C-alpha positions as MATLAB code, in Angstrom:
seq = 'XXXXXXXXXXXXXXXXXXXXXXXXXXXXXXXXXXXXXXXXXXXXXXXXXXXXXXXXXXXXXXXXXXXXXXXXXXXXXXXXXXXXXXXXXXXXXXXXXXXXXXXXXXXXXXXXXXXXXXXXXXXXXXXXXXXXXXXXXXXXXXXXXXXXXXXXXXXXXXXXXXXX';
ca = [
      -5.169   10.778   20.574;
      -5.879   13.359   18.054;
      -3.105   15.753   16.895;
      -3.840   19.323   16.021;
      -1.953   20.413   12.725;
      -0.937   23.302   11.913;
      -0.937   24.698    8.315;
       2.505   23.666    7.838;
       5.221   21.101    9.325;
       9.407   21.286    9.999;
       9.376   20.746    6.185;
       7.283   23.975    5.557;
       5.074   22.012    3.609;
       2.443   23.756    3.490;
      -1.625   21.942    3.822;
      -4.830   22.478    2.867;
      -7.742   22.147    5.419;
      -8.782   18.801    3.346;
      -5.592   17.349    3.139;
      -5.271   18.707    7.306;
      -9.010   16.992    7.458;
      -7.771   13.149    6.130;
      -4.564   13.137    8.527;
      -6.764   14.049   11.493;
      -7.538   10.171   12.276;
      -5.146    8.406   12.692;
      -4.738    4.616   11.535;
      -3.111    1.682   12.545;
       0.527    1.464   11.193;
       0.892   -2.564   10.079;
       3.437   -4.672    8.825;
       1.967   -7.537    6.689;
       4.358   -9.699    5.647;
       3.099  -12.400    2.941;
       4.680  -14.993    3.104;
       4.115  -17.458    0.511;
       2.245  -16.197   -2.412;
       0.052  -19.167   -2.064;
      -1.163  -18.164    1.007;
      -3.423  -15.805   -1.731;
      -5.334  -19.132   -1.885;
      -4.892  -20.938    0.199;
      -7.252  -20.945    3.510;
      -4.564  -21.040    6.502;
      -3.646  -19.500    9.810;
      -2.231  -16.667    7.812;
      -5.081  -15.994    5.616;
      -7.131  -17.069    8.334;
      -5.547  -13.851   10.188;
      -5.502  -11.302    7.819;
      -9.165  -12.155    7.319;
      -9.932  -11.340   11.017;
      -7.223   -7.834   10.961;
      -9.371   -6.509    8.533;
     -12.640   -6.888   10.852;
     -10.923   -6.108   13.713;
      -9.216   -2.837   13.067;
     -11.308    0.236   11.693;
     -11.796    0.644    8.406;
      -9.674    2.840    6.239;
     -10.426    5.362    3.620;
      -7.104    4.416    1.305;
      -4.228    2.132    2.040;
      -0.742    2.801    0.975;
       1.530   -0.232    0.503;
       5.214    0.098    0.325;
       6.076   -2.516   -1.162;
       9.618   -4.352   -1.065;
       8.627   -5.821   -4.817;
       9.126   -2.670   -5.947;
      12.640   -2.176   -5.819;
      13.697    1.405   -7.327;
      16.911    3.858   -8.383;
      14.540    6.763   -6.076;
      11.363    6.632   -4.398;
       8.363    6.005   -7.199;
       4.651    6.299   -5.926;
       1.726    5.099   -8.138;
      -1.202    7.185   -8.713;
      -3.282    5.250  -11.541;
      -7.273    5.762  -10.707;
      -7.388    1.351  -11.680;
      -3.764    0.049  -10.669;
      -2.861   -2.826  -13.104;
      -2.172   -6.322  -11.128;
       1.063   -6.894  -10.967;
       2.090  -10.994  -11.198;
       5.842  -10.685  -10.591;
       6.336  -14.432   -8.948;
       6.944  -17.448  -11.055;
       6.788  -21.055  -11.164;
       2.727  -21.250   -9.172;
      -0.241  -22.722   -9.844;
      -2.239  -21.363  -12.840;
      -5.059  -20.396   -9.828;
      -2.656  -17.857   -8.456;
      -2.466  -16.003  -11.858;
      -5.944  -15.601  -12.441;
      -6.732  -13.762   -8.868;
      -8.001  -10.570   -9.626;
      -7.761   -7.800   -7.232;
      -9.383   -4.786   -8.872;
      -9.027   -2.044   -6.271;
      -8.983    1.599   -6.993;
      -6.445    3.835   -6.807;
      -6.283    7.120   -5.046;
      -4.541    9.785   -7.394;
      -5.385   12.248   -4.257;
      -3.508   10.344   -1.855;
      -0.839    9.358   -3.836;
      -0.115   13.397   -4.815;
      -0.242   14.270   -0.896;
       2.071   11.149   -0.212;
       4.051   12.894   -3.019;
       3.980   16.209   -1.196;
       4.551   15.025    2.179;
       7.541   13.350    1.014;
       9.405   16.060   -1.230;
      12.651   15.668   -2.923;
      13.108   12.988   -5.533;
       9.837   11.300   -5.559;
       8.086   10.686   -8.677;
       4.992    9.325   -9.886;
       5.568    5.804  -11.561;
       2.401    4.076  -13.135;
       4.688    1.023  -14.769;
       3.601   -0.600  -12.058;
       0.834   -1.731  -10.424;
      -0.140   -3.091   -7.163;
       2.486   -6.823   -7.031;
       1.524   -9.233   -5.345;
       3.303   -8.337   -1.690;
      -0.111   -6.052   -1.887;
      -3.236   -7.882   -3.413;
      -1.856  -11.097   -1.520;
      -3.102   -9.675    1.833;
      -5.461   -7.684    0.282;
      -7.582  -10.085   -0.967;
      -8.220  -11.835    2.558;
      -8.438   -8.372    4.674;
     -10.612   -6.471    2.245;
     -11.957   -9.327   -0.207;
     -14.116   -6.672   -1.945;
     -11.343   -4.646   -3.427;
     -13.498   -1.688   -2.234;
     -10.733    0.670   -1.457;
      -8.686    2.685   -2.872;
      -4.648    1.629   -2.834;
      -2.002    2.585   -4.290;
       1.800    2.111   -3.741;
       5.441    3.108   -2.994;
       8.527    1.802   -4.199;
      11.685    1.508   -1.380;
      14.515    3.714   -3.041;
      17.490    0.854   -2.793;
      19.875    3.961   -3.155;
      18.656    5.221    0.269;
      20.217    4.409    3.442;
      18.137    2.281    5.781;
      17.550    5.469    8.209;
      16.435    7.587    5.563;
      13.834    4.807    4.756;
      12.357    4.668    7.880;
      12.051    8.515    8.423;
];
């Protein structure tokens, strides 16, 4: 079901017809939890079913991860055009280290995500996307063909105020 949005929301934030435009279709809303971060690669029912989510539901333009491995004093949202990999796990197999997941970012999206939010968000590029992202990533979307980028959970927020 398609929503028709007006120029602004209960926020007064105010849209233009492109930004309008890219929330028009709607996508799935998922929760991918990783697990292991050997299930990166490792083949398993895990991988095995992130590999088939990504054929199975349509394809999106950019994906925004919030991501609990970015823990921060205020909500932080990256908007570097080549995220850096983050490796923030230790004690793995050498293999695990060298995965490269070289996605793009989406400055764009990460300044509307920036927008929609409001109040204390700021853009944070000292970090990249960790490996709660590329983990799944690299099974649903093994190409690194589009564009992510992240958001920190503000740990000073209260759980409510998180999920709004």
């Amino acid at each position: 079901m398609k929503k028709q949005l007006d120029n602004s929301n209960a926020a007064g934030i105010v849209l233009t017809a492109g930004e309008r435009d890219n929330m028009m279709n709607e996508m799935p809303v998922l929760f991918v939890g990783h697990g292991s971060p050997m299930n990166a690669i490792e083949g398993n029912r895990f991988s095995d079913y992130w590999k088939l989510l990504g054929e199975e539901i349509p394809r999106p333009k950019v994906i925004l991860s919030v991501s609990a491995h970015w823990y921060t004093s205020g909500l932080r949202v990256t908007d570097a055009p080549s995220p850096k990999m983050v490796y923030d796990m230790y004690g793995f197999p050498e293999e695990l280290y060298q995965i490269v997941y070289n996605a793009p970012g989406s400055p764009d999206f990460a300044h509307l995500t920036e927008k929609l939010i409001g109040g204390d968000i700021k853009i944070d590029n000292s970090w990249g996307l960790d490996h709660g992202s590329w983990s799944v990533l690299c099974h649903m979307y093994p190409k690194a063909d589009i564009p992510v980028f992240q958001l920190s959970v503000d740990r000073l927020a209260p759980a409510a105020e998180c999920y709004e």
